[in-house]
Amino acid sequence: MKPLAVLNKAINQQVIVELKGKRGYRGILDGYDPHMNLVLRNAEEIHDNDVRRKLDSIIVRGDNVIYISP
Amino acid sequence: MKPLAVLNKAINQQVIVELKGKRGYRGILDGYDPHMNLVLRNAEEIHDNDVRRKLDSIIVRGDNVIYISP
Amino acid sequence: MKPLAVLNKAINQQVIVELKGKRGYRGILDGYDPHMNLVLRNAEEIHDNDVRRKLDSIIVRGDNVIYISP
Amino acid sequence: MKPLAVLNKAINQQVIVELKGKRGYRGILDGYDPHMNLVLRNAEEIHDNDVRRKLDSIIVRGDNVIYISP
Amino acid sequence: MKPLAVLNKAINQQVIVELKGKRGYRGILDGYDPHMNLVLRNAEEIHDNDVRRKLDSIIVRGDNVIYISP
Amino acid sequence: MKPLAVLNKAINQQVIVELKGKRGYRGILDGYDPHMNLVLRNAEEIHDNDVRRKLDSIIVRGDNVIYISP
Amino acid sequence: MKPLAVLNKAINQQVIVELKGKRGYRGILDGYDPHMNLVLRNAEEIHDNDVRRKLDSIIVRGDNVIYISP
């Protein structure tokens, strides 16, 4: 199953997104594009297992992504 | 909803833009392009929750963006 | 044998993926695309030979990859 | 208003250009291209609010730009 | 002789691959593509002249390569 | 005036080229291409205002350039 | 004279290649491509003016190049 097909299946589900620079986000996947730019809603920013910030909706730029876990 | 569609809906609304290198901007989204280059008006530059600078209008280059929160 | 052909042959087999920044993943290769974005299932994140995290399924962005070993 | 349209309107006006690596430039915008490569005339290089160097004309490569403020 | 032609001639021969971040690999070149992604078999990972790891087969992503020596 | 047009006008004139990593070059611009790869003749490498090296001719790769001053 | 034309003229001549990360190579230019990937024969790796390694033939990936001096 190709990476973008896996992302497509994860729409409306909770995902964990790990970014370069020790940042992580957890939220409901609302959308994506082929660059792996992502839209998350009800997002939480996580550093070292602590929730740092809550954001109703964020667009994460794909080139920061290390992995996405549906 | 795709990332650029979310940006389009945020036109004329306040957004938070987090950049690489611990910089953040808050301002009214005035425009964008497919590279996520952004135009903000009434922008404030924020470091560690302090407003550092006010700028009537800025063009932020998309490749510095970590996330945009409408 | 070209790199993507080797990846294709490794589908459904265990692979080791070494990323920039001292991260490694071990899991079953479920999919890939020409950017070397990868889908792993039953994945384990490894730092310095220790399993740090288990993840049912992850999409790893190709531009972080140093090598993949089938 | 799209980012390049804002740049176009700023031609012959003073702009501030903030680059990666704590460098800034102030000058009259003389030209640009779609990569955000810029031509400034009567430019001043600024580090920590000090003018470091004056340059009649410079071509700034776009991939160093963080933001441009007209 | 163009770089990819030299790689082509090195197929089935031992090569040394030096990567960014002080990593090196030695192995038999099994394949490559125009991005300089490489397939090595009977590969050895080398740090500071010590063999650190042996790998039957690896796919090295081209954008980490500094040089390849046939 | 677009960036490449300014470069074109500077052919056969002395330019200063500032690169990432605190390197600078001074020399006669002999040629360029759209990536801002440059050819300089009678070039001097400059670190902290000292001439470090003289080179009859160099090709500077464009992606290292911060600015070029004709 | 355009950068690639200068490279073409340097075929079969000795060149100095300076890379990011304080590495340099000296050798006979055997080939190149438009990405500035280079083939050198009778190459010497140089750090701080010392010859560190001799290599019959190397393919240097263009994106590491700072400058090439024919």
CSV table of C-alpha atoms in Angstrom, one decimal:
chain,number,residue,atom,x,y,z
A,1,MET,CA,0.0,0.0,0.0
A,2,LYS,CA,1.6,3.3,-1.1
A,3,PRO,CA,2.3,6.1,1.4
A,4,LEU,CA,-0.3,8.5,0.1
A,5,ALA,CA,-3.0,5.7,0.1
A,6,VAL,CA,-2.2,5.0,3.8
A,7,LEU,CA,-2.6,8.8,4.5
A,8,ASN,CA,-5.9,8.8,2.6
A,9,LYS,CA,-7.3,5.9,4.7
A,10,ALA,CA,-6.3,7.8,7.8
A,11,ILE,CA,-8.5,10.8,7.0
A,12,ASN,CA,-10.8,11.6,10.0
A,13,GLN,CA,-8.7,9.4,12.3
A,14,GLN,CA,-6.2,10.4,14.9
A,15,VAL,CA,-2.6,10.5,13.8
A,16,ILE,CA,0.8,11.2,15.4
A,17,VAL,CA,3.1,13.3,13.4
A,18,GLU,CA,6.8,13.5,14.3
A,19,LEU,CA,8.7,16.5,13.0
A,20,LYS,CA,12.4,17.3,12.7
A,21,GLY,CA,13.6,19.3,15.8
A,22,LYS,CA,11.9,17.1,18.5
A,23,ARG,CA,8.4,18.4,17.8
A,24,GLY,CA,5.4,16.1,17.6
A,25,TYR,CA,1.7,16.7,16.9
A,26,ARG,CA,-1.3,14.6,17.6
A,27,GLY,CA,-4.6,15.3,16.0
A,28,ILE,CA,-7.4,14.3,13.6
A,29,LEU,CA,-6.1,14.1,10.0
A,30,ASP,CA,-8.3,16.5,8.0
A,31,GLY,CA,-6.4,16.6,4.7
A,32,TYR,CA,-3.0,16.2,3.0
A,33,ASP,CA,-1.4,16.8,-0.4
A,34,PRO,CA,1.3,14.9,-2.3
A,35,HIS,CA,4.1,16.9,-0.6
A,36,MET,CA,2.8,15.5,2.7
A,37,ASN,CA,1.5,18.9,3.8
A,38,LEU,CA,-1.1,17.9,6.4
A,39,VAL,CA,-4.2,19.5,8.0
A,40,LEU,CA,-4.8,18.4,11.6
A,41,ARG,CA,-7.8,19.4,13.7
A,42,ASN,CA,-7.9,19.3,17.5
A,43,ALA,CA,-4.2,19.2,17.4
A,44,GLU,CA,-1.8,19.0,20.4
A,45,GLU,CA,1.9,20.0,20.2
A,46,ILE,CA,4.0,17.5,22.2
A,47,HIS,CA,7.6,17.9,23.4
A,48,ASP,CA,9.1,15.1,25.4
A,49,ASN,CA,5.7,13.6,26.1
A,50,ASP,CA,4.2,16.8,27.4
A,51,VAL,CA,1.3,18.6,25.7
A,52,ARG,CA,2.6,22.1,25.1
A,53,ARG,CA,-0.1,23.7,23.1
A,54,LYS,CA,-3.6,23.0,21.8
A,55,LEU,CA,-4.6,24.2,18.3
A,56,ASP,CA,-8.0,23.9,16.7
A,57,SER,CA,-6.5,23.5,13.3
A,58,ILE,CA,-3.0,23.5,11.8
A,59,ILE,CA,-1.4,23.1,8.5
A,60,VAL,CA,1.9,21.3,8.9
A,61,ARG,CA,4.4,21.7,6.0
A,62,GLY,CA,5.4,18.3,4.7
A,63,ASP,CA,9.2,18.9,4.5
A,64,ASN,CA,9.4,18.9,8.3
A,65,VAL,CA,7.9,15.5,8.7
A,66,ILE,CA,9.9,12.5,9.8
A,67,TYR,CA,7.0,10.1,10.1
A,68,ILE,CA,3.2,9.9,10.4
A,69,SER,CA,1.6,7.2,12.4
A,70,PRO,CA,-2.1,6.6,11.8
B,1,MET,CA,-9.9,19.4,3.2
B,2,LYS,CA,-6.5,20.0,1.4
B,3,PRO,CA,-3.9,22.2,3.0
B,4,LEU,CA,-4.2,25.0,0.3
B,5,ALA,CA,-7.9,25.0,0.6
B,6,VAL,CA,-7.6,25.6,4.4
B,7,LEU,CA,-5.2,28.5,3.7
B,8,ASN,CA,-7.7,29.9,1.2
B,9,LYS,CA,-10.5,29.8,3.7
B,10,ALA,CA,-8.2,31.7,6.2
B,11,ILE,CA,-7.7,34.7,4.0
B,12,ASN,CA,-8.5,37.9,5.9
B,13,GLN,CA,-8.4,36.1,9.2
B,14,GLN,CA,-5.8,36.1,11.9
B,15,VAL,CA,-3.2,33.2,11.6
B,16,ILE,CA,-0.3,32.1,13.6
B,17,VAL,CA,2.8,31.0,11.6
B,18,GLU,CA,5.6,29.1,13.3
B,19,LEU,CA,8.9,29.1,11.5
B,20,LYS,CA,12.1,27.1,11.8
B,21,GLY,CA,14.6,28.7,14.2
B,22,LYS,CA,12.1,29.6,17.0
B,23,ARG,CA,10.4,32.5,15.2
B,24,GLY,CA,6.7,33.0,15.1
B,25,TYR,CA,4.4,35.5,13.4
B,26,ARG,CA,0.8,36.5,14.0
B,27,GLY,CA,-1.1,38.5,11.5
B,28,ILE,CA,-4.0,38.8,9.1
B,29,LEU,CA,-3.5,36.4,6.1
B,30,ASP,CA,-3.5,38.5,3.0
B,31,GLY,CA,-2.4,36.0,0.4
B,32,TYR,CA,-0.4,32.8,-0.3
B,33,ASP,CA,0.9,30.8,-3.2
B,34,PRO,CA,1.3,27.0,-3.7
B,35,HIS,CA,4.9,27.1,-2.1
B,36,MET,CA,3.2,28.3,1.1
B,37,ASN,CA,4.8,31.7,0.6
B,38,LEU,CA,2.5,33.9,2.7
B,39,VAL,CA,1.5,37.6,2.9
B,40,LEU,CA,0.6,38.8,6.4
B,41,ARG,CA,-0.6,42.3,7.3
B,42,ASN,CA,-0.5,43.8,10.8
B,43,ALA,CA,2.1,41.3,11.6
B,44,GLU,CA,3.8,40.7,14.9
B,45,GLU,CA,7.1,38.8,15.3
B,46,ILE,CA,7.1,36.6,18.4
B,47,HIS,CA,10.0,35.0,20.2
B,48,ASP,CA,9.2,33.0,23.4
B,49,ASN,CA,5.8,34.6,23.7
B,50,ASP,CA,7.1,38.2,23.5
B,51,VAL,CA,6.2,40.5,20.7
B,52,ARG,CA,9.5,41.6,19.2
B,53,ARG,CA,8.6,43.6,16.2
B,54,LYS,CA,5.5,45.0,14.5
B,55,LEU,CA,5.4,45.0,10.7
B,56,ASP,CA,2.6,46.5,8.5
B,57,SER,CA,3.0,43.8,5.9
B,58,ILE,CA,5.4,40.9,5.4
B,59,ILE,CA,6.0,38.2,2.8
B,60,VAL,CA,7.1,35.1,4.5
B,61,ARG,CA,9.0,32.5,2.4
B,62,GLY,CA,7.2,29.2,2.5
B,63,ASP,CA,10.3,27.0,3.0
B,64,ASN,CA,10.8,28.3,6.6
B,65,VAL,CA,7.2,27.4,7.7
B,66,ILE,CA,6.7,24.6,10.2
B,67,TYR,CA,3.0,25.1,10.6
B,68,ILE,CA,0.2,27.7,10.1
B,69,SER,CA,-2.7,27.8,12.4
B,70,PRO,CA,-5.8,29.7,11.2
C,1,MET,CA,19.2,-4.1,-9.9
C,2,LYS,CA,17.9,-0.6,-9.5
C,3,PRO,CA,17.1,0.8,-6.0
C,4,LEU,CA,13.4,0.9,-6.4
C,5,ALA,CA,13.3,-2.7,-7.8
C,6,VAL,CA,15.1,-3.8,-4.6
C,7,LEU,CA,12.5,-2.0,-2.5
C,8,ASN,CA,9.8,-3.7,-4.5
C,9,LYS,CA,11.2,-7.1,-3.9
C,10,ALA,CA,11.4,-6.3,-0.1
C,11,ILE,CA,7.6,-5.7,0.2
C,12,ASN,CA,6.2,-7.8,3.0
C,13,GLN,CA,9.6,-8.5,4.4
C,14,GLN,CA,11.4,-7.1,7.4
C,15,VAL,CA,13.6,-4.1,6.6
C,16,ILE,CA,15.9,-1.8,8.7
C,17,VAL,CA,15.6,1.9,7.9
C,18,GLU,CA,18.3,4.3,9.1
C,19,LEU,CA,17.4,7.9,9.2
C,20,LYS,CA,19.4,11.1,9.7
C,21,GLY,CA,19.6,12.2,13.3
C,22,LYS,CA,20.5,8.7,14.8
C,23,ARG,CA,17.0,7.2,14.4
C,24,GLY,CA,16.4,3.8,13.1
C,25,TYR,CA,13.2,1.8,12.4
C,26,ARG,CA,12.7,-1.9,11.9
C,27,GLY,CA,9.4,-3.2,10.5
C,28,ILE,CA,7.6,-5.0,7.6
C,29,LEU,CA,7.8,-3.0,4.4
C,30,ASP,CA,4.2,-2.4,3.3
C,31,GLY,CA,4.7,0.1,0.6
C,32,TYR,CA,6.9,2.8,-0.9
C,33,ASP,CA,6.9,5.5,-3.6
C,34,PRO,CA,9.6,6.9,-5.9
C,35,HIS,CA,10.6,9.5,-3.3
C,36,MET,CA,11.5,6.6,-1.0
C,37,ASN,CA,8.6,7.5,1.3
C,38,LEU,CA,8.0,4.2,3.1
C,39,VAL,CA,5.1,2.4,4.9
C,40,LEU,CA,6.2,0.1,7.7
C,41,ARG,CA,3.9,-2.1,9.8
C,42,ASN,CA,4.8,-3.6,13.2
C,43,ALA,CA,7.5,-0.9,13.4
C,44,GLU,CA,10.0,-0.4,16.2
C,45,GLU,CA,11.9,2.8,16.7
C,46,ILE,CA,15.5,2.2,17.7
C,47,HIS,CA,18.0,4.5,19.3
C,48,ASP,CA,21.5,3.1,20.1
C,49,ASN,CA,20.2,-0.5,19.8
C,50,ASP,CA,17.3,0.1,22.2
C,51,VAL,CA,13.7,-0.3,21.1
C,52,ARG,CA,12.1,3.1,22.1
C,53,ARG,CA,8.6,2.9,20.7
C,54,LYS,CA,6.3,0.4,18.9
C,55,LEU,CA,4.0,1.6,16.2
C,56,ASP,CA,1.4,-0.4,14.3
C,57,SER,CA,2.0,1.5,11.1
C,58,ILE,CA,4.1,4.4,10.1
C,59,ILE,CA,4.7,6.5,7.0
C,60,VAL,CA,8.4,7.5,6.9
C,61,ARG,CA,9.2,10.5,4.7
C,62,GLY,CA,11.9,9.6,2.2
C,63,ASP,CA,14.1,12.6,2.6
C,64,ASN,CA,15.2,11.5,6.1
C,65,VAL,CA,16.4,8.1,4.9
C,66,ILE,CA,20.2,7.3,4.9
C,67,TYR,CA,19.8,3.7,4.0
C,68,ILE,CA,17.3,0.8,3.8
C,69,SER,CA,18.4,-2.7,4.4
C,70,PRO,CA,16.1,-5.5,3.3
D,1,MET,CA,-3.0,39.4,-2.8
D,2,LYS,CA,-0.4,36.9,-3.8
D,3,PRO,CA,3.2,37.1,-2.5
D,4,LEU,CA,4.8,38.0,-5.9
D,5,ALA,CA,2.1,40.7,-6.5
D,6,VAL,CA,3.1,42.3,-3.2
D,7,LEU,CA,6.7,42.2,-4.3
D,8,ASN,CA,5.8,43.8,-7.6
D,9,LYS,CA,4.0,46.6,-5.9
D,10,ALA,CA,7.1,47.2,-3.7
D,11,ILE,CA,9.3,48.0,-6.7
D,12,ASN,CA,11.2,51.3,-6.2
D,13,GLN,CA,10.2,51.3,-2.5
D,14,GLN,CA,12.3,50.7,0.5
D,15,VAL,CA,12.1,47.1,1.8
D,16,ILE,CA,13.6,45.2,4.8
D,17,VAL,CA,14.8,41.7,4.0
D,18,GLU,CA,15.5,39.3,6.8
D,19,LEU,CA,17.8,36.3,5.9
D,20,LYS,CA,18.7,33.1,7.7
D,21,GLY,CA,21.7,33.5,9.9
D,22,LYS,CA,20.8,36.8,11.5
D,23,ARG,CA,21.5,39.0,8.5
D,24,GLY,CA,19.2,41.7,7.4
D,25,TYR,CA,19.2,44.1,4.5
D,26,ARG,CA,17.4,47.4,3.9
D,27,GLY,CA,17.3,49.0,0.5
D,28,ILE,CA,15.2,50.0,-2.5
D,29,LEU,CA,13.7,47.0,-4.3
D,30,ASP,CA,14.9,47.2,-7.9
D,31,GLY,CA,13.7,43.8,-9.1
D,32,TYR,CA,12.8,40.2,-8.2
D,33,ASP,CA,12.1,36.9,-9.9
D,34,PRO,CA,9.7,34.0,-9.0
D,35,HIS,CA,12.4,32.3,-6.8
D,36,MET,CA,12.4,35.5,-4.7
D,37,ASN,CA,15.9,36.4,-5.8
D,38,LEU,CA,15.9,40.2,-5.2
D,39,VAL,CA,17.8,43.2,-6.5
D,40,LEU,CA,18.3,46.0,-3.9
D,41,ARG,CA,20.0,49.3,-4.5
D,42,ASN,CA,21.4,51.7,-1.8
D,43,ALA,CA,21.5,48.6,0.4
D,44,GLU,CA,22.6,48.4,4.0
D,45,GLU,CA,23.6,45.2,5.7
D,46,ILE,CA,22.3,45.1,9.3
D,47,HIS,CA,23.3,42.8,12.2
D,48,ASP,CA,21.7,43.4,15.5
D,49,ASN,CA,20.4,46.8,14.5
D,50,ASP,CA,23.8,48.1,13.4
D,51,VAL,CA,24.6,49.0,9.8
D,52,ARG,CA,27.6,46.9,8.9
D,53,ARG,CA,28.1,47.6,5.3
D,54,LYS,CA,26.7,49.8,2.5
D,55,LEU,CA,26.4,48.4,-1.0
D,56,ASP,CA,25.3,50.3,-4.1
D,57,SER,CA,23.5,47.3,-5.5
D,58,ILE,CA,23.1,43.6,-4.4
D,59,ILE,CA,21.4,40.5,-5.8
D,60,VAL,CA,20.1,38.5,-2.8
D,61,ARG,CA,19.5,34.8,-3.5
D,62,GLY,CA,15.9,33.9,-2.6
D,63,ASP,CA,16.6,30.7,-0.8
D,64,ASN,CA,18.2,32.7,2.1
D,65,VAL,CA,15.1,34.8,2.7
D,66,ILE,CA,12.9,34.5,5.8
D,67,TYR,CA,10.7,37.5,5.1
D,68,ILE,CA,10.5,40.7,3.1
D,69,SER,CA,8.7,43.7,4.5
D,70,PRO,CA,7.7,46.4,2.1
E,1,MET,CA,33.3,10.1,-19.0
E,2,LYS,CA,30.1,11.2,-17.3
E,3,PRO,CA,29.4,10.4,-13.6
E,4,LEU,CA,26.6,8.0,-14.3
E,5,ALA,CA,28.6,6.2,-17.0
E,6,VAL,CA,31.4,5.7,-14.4
E,7,LEU,CA,28.8,4.3,-12.0
E,8,ASN,CA,27.6,2.0,-14.7
E,9,LYS,CA,31.0,0.6,-15.4
E,10,ALA,CA,31.4,-0.1,-11.6
E,11,ILE,CA,28.5,-2.5,-11.4
E,12,ASN,CA,29.5,-5.7,-9.8
E,13,GLN,CA,32.7,-4.2,-8.5
E,14,GLN,CA,33.7,-3.1,-5.0
E,15,VAL,CA,33.1,0.6,-4.3
E,16,ILE,CA,33.7,2.9,-1.4
E,17,VAL,CA,30.8,5.4,-0.7
E,18,GLU,CA,31.5,8.3,1.6
E,19,LEU,CA,28.4,9.9,3.1
E,20,LYS,CA,27.7,13.2,5.0
E,21,GLY,CA,28.1,12.8,8.7
E,22,LYS,CA,31.3,10.7,8.7
E,23,ARG,CA,29.7,7.5,7.6
E,24,GLY,CA,31.3,5.3,4.9
E,25,TYR,CA,30.2,2.1,3.2
E,26,ARG,CA,32.2,-0.5,1.2
E,27,GLY,CA,30.5,-3.1,-0.9
E,28,ILE,CA,29.7,-4.5,-4.3
E,29,LEU,CA,27.7,-2.1,-6.4
E,30,ASP,CA,24.6,-3.8,-7.5
E,31,GLY,CA,22.6,-0.9,-8.9
E,32,TYR,CA,22.0,2.8,-9.0
E,33,ASP,CA,19.6,5.4,-10.5
E,34,PRO,CA,20.0,8.9,-11.8
E,35,HIS,CA,19.6,10.4,-8.2
E,36,MET,CA,22.7,8.4,-7.2
E,37,ASN,CA,20.6,6.1,-5.0
E,38,LEU,CA,22.8,3.0,-4.8
E,39,VAL,CA,22.4,-0.6,-4.1
E,40,LEU,CA,25.3,-2.3,-2.4
E,41,ARG,CA,25.6,-6.0,-1.5
E,42,ASN,CA,28.1,-7.5,1.1
E,43,ALA,CA,28.2,-4.0,2.5
E,44,GLU,CA,30.3,-2.8,5.5
E,45,GLU,CA,29.6,0.4,7.4
E,46,ILE,CA,32.8,2.1,8.4
E,47,HIS,CA,33.4,4.9,11.0
E,48,ASP,CA,36.9,6.1,11.5
E,49,ASN,CA,38.4,3.1,9.6
E,50,ASP,CA,36.5,0.6,11.8
E,51,VAL,CA,33.9,-1.8,10.4
E,52,ARG,CA,30.8,-1.1,12.5
E,53,ARG,CA,28.2,-3.3,10.8
E,54,LYS,CA,27.8,-5.8,8.1
E,55,LEU,CA,24.7,-5.7,5.9
E,56,ASP,CA,23.9,-8.2,3.1
E,57,SER,CA,22.3,-5.6,1.0
E,58,ILE,CA,21.5,-1.9,1.4
E,59,ILE,CA,19.9,0.9,-0.6
E,60,VAL,CA,21.7,4.2,0.1
E,61,ARG,CA,19.8,7.3,-0.7
E,62,GLY,CA,21.8,9.5,-3.1
E,63,ASP,CA,21.4,12.8,-1.4
E,64,ASN,CA,23.6,11.7,1.5
E,65,VAL,CA,26.5,10.9,-0.9
E,66,ILE,CA,29.7,13.0,-0.9
E,67,TYR,CA,31.7,10.7,-3.2
E,68,ILE,CA,31.8,7.2,-4.7
E,69,SER,CA,35.1,5.6,-5.5
E,70,PRO,CA,35.0,2.6,-7.8
F,1,MET,CA,15.5,45.1,-13.3
F,2,LYS,CA,15.5,41.3,-12.8
F,3,PRO,CA,18.3,39.6,-10.9
F,4,LEU,CA,19.7,37.7,-13.9
F,5,ALA,CA,19.6,40.9,-16.0
F,6,VAL,CA,21.7,42.6,-13.3
F,7,LEU,CA,24.2,39.7,-13.4
F,8,ASN,CA,24.4,40.0,-17.2
F,9,LYS,CA,25.2,43.7,-17.0
F,10,ALA,CA,28.0,42.9,-14.5
F,11,ILE,CA,29.9,40.6,-16.9
F,12,ASN,CA,33.6,41.6,-17.1
F,13,GLN,CA,33.2,43.8,-14.1
F,14,GLN,CA,34.4,43.2,-10.5
F,15,VAL,CA,31.9,41.6,-8.2
F,16,ILE,CA,31.8,40.6,-4.6
F,17,VAL,CA,30.2,37.3,-3.8
F,18,GLU,CA,29.2,36.4,-0.3
F,19,LEU,CA,28.7,32.7,0.5
F,20,LYS,CA,27.2,30.8,3.3
F,21,GLY,CA,29.7,29.8,6.0
F,22,LYS,CA,31.5,33.2,6.1
F,23,ARG,CA,33.3,32.9,2.8
F,24,GLY,CA,33.6,35.7,0.3
F,25,TYR,CA,35.0,36.0,-3.1
F,26,ARG,CA,36.1,39.0,-5.2
F,27,GLY,CA,36.8,38.8,-8.9
F,28,ILE,CA,35.8,39.6,-12.4
F,29,LEU,CA,32.5,38.0,-13.4
F,30,ASP,CA,33.1,35.9,-16.4
F,31,GLY,CA,29.9,34.1,-16.7
F,32,TYR,CA,26.8,32.8,-14.9
F,33,ASP,CA,23.8,30.6,-15.5
F,34,PRO,CA,20.2,30.6,-14.2
F,35,HIS,CA,21.1,28.7,-11.0
F,36,MET,CA,23.4,31.6,-10.2
F,37,ASN,CA,26.4,29.3,-10.7
F,38,LEU,CA,29.2,31.9,-11.4
F,39,VAL,CA,32.5,32.0,-13.1
F,40,LEU,CA,35.0,34.5,-11.6
F,41,ARG,CA,38.5,35.2,-12.9
F,42,ASN,CA,41.4,36.8,-10.9
F,43,ALA,CA,39.5,35.7,-7.9
F,44,GLU,CA,40.4,36.3,-4.2
F,45,GLU,CA,38.9,34.3,-1.3
F,46,ILE,CA,38.2,36.5,1.6
F,47,HIS,CA,37.6,35.6,5.3
F,48,ASP,CA,37.1,38.4,7.8
F,49,ASN,CA,38.5,41.0,5.4
F,50,ASP,CA,41.8,39.0,4.8
F,51,VAL,CA,42.7,37.7,1.4
F,52,ARG,CA,43.2,34.0,1.9
F,53,ARG,CA,43.8,32.6,-1.5
F,54,LYS,CA,44.2,33.8,-5.1
F,55,LEU,CA,42.7,31.7,-7.9
F,56,ASP,CA,43.0,32.4,-11.6
F,57,SER,CA,39.5,31.2,-12.3
F,58,ILE,CA,36.7,29.6,-10.2
F,59,ILE,CA,33.3,28.2,-10.8
F,60,VAL,CA,31.1,29.0,-7.7
F,61,ARG,CA,28.1,26.8,-7.2
F,62,GLY,CA,25.0,29.0,-7.0
F,63,ASP,CA,23.3,27.3,-4.0
F,64,ASN,CA,26.1,28.6,-1.7
F,65,VAL,CA,25.4,32.3,-2.6
F,66,ILE,CA,23.9,34.7,-0.2
F,67,TYR,CA,24.4,37.8,-2.3
F,68,ILE,CA,26.3,39.2,-5.3
F,69,SER,CA,27.3,42.8,-5.4
F,70,PRO,CA,28.3,44.2,-8.8
G,1,MET,CA,31.7,32.0,-20.5
G,2,LYS,CA,29.0,29.9,-18.8
G,3,PRO,CA,30.0,27.7,-15.8
G,4,LEU,CA,29.4,24.4,-17.7
G,5,ALA,CA,31.5,25.6,-20.6
G,6,VAL,CA,34.4,26.3,-18.3
G,7,LEU,CA,34.0,22.8,-16.8
G,8,ASN,CA,34.0,21.4,-20.3
G,9,LYS,CA,37.3,23.2,-21.2
G,10,ALA,CA,38.9,21.8,-18.0
G,11,ILE,CA,38.4,18.1,-19.0
G,12,ASN,CA,41.7,16.3,-18.7
G,13,GLN,CA,43.2,19.1,-16.7
G,14,GLN,CA,43.9,19.3,-13.0
G,15,VAL,CA,41.2,20.9,-10.9
G,16,ILE,CA,40.8,21.8,-7.3
G,17,VAL,CA,37.3,21.1,-5.9
G,18,GLU,CA,36.3,22.6,-2.6
G,19,LEU,CA,33.4,21.0,-0.8
G,20,LYS,CA,31.2,21.9,2.2
G,21,GLY,CA,32.5,20.7,5.5
G,22,LYS,CA,36.2,21.6,4.9
G,23,ARG,CA,37.0,18.9,2.4
G,24,GLY,CA,38.9,19.5,-0.8
G,25,TYR,CA,39.9,17.3,-3.7
G,26,ARG,CA,42.6,17.8,-6.3
G,27,GLY,CA,42.6,15.6,-9.4
G,28,ILE,CA,42.3,15.4,-13.2
G,29,LEU,CA,38.7,16.2,-14.3
G,30,ASP,CA,37.4,13.2,-16.2
G,31,GLY,CA,33.8,14.2,-16.6
G,32,TYR,CA,30.9,16.1,-15.3
G,33,ASP,CA,27.1,16.5,-15.7
G,34,PRO,CA,24.7,19.5,-15.5
G,35,HIS,CA,24.3,19.0,-11.7
G,36,MET,CA,28.0,19.5,-11.3
G,37,ASN,CA,28.5,15.9,-10.4
G,38,LEU,CA,32.2,15.4,-11.2
G,39,VAL,CA,34.5,12.5,-12.1
G,40,LEU,CA,38.1,13.0,-10.9
G,41,ARG,CA,41.0,10.6,-11.5
G,42,ASN,CA,44.3,10.5,-9.6
G,43,ALA,CA,42.4,12.3,-6.9
G,44,GLU,CA,43.8,13.5,-3.5
G,45,GLU,CA,41.6,14.4,-0.6
G,46,ILE,CA,42.9,17.4,1.3
G,47,HIS,CA,42.1,18.7,4.8
G,48,ASP,CA,43.9,21.8,6.0
G,49,ASN,CA,46.5,21.5,3.3
G,50,ASP,CA,47.4,17.9,4.1
G,51,VAL,CA,46.8,15.1,1.6
G,52,ARG,CA,44.6,12.6,3.6
G,53,ARG,CA,43.8,10.0,1.0
G,54,LYS,CA,44.6,9.0,-2.6
G,55,LEU,CA,41.9,7.7,-4.8
G,56,ASP,CA,42.3,6.4,-8.4
G,57,SER,CA,38.9,7.7,-9.4
G,58,ILE,CA,36.0,9.3,-7.6
G,59,ILE,CA,32.6,10.6,-8.5
G,60,VAL,CA,31.8,13.7,-6.4
G,61,ARG,CA,28.2,14.6,-5.9
G,62,GLY,CA,27.6,18.1,-7.2
G,63,ASP,CA,25.5,19.4,-4.3
G,64,ASN,CA,28.5,19.3,-2.0
G,65,VAL,CA,30.5,21.6,-4.2
G,66,ILE,CA,31.4,25.2,-3.1
G,67,TYR,CA,33.7,25.9,-6.0
G,68,ILE,CA,35.8,24.3,-8.7
G,69,SER,CA,39.0,25.9,-9.8
G,70,PRO,CA,40.5,24.7,-13.1
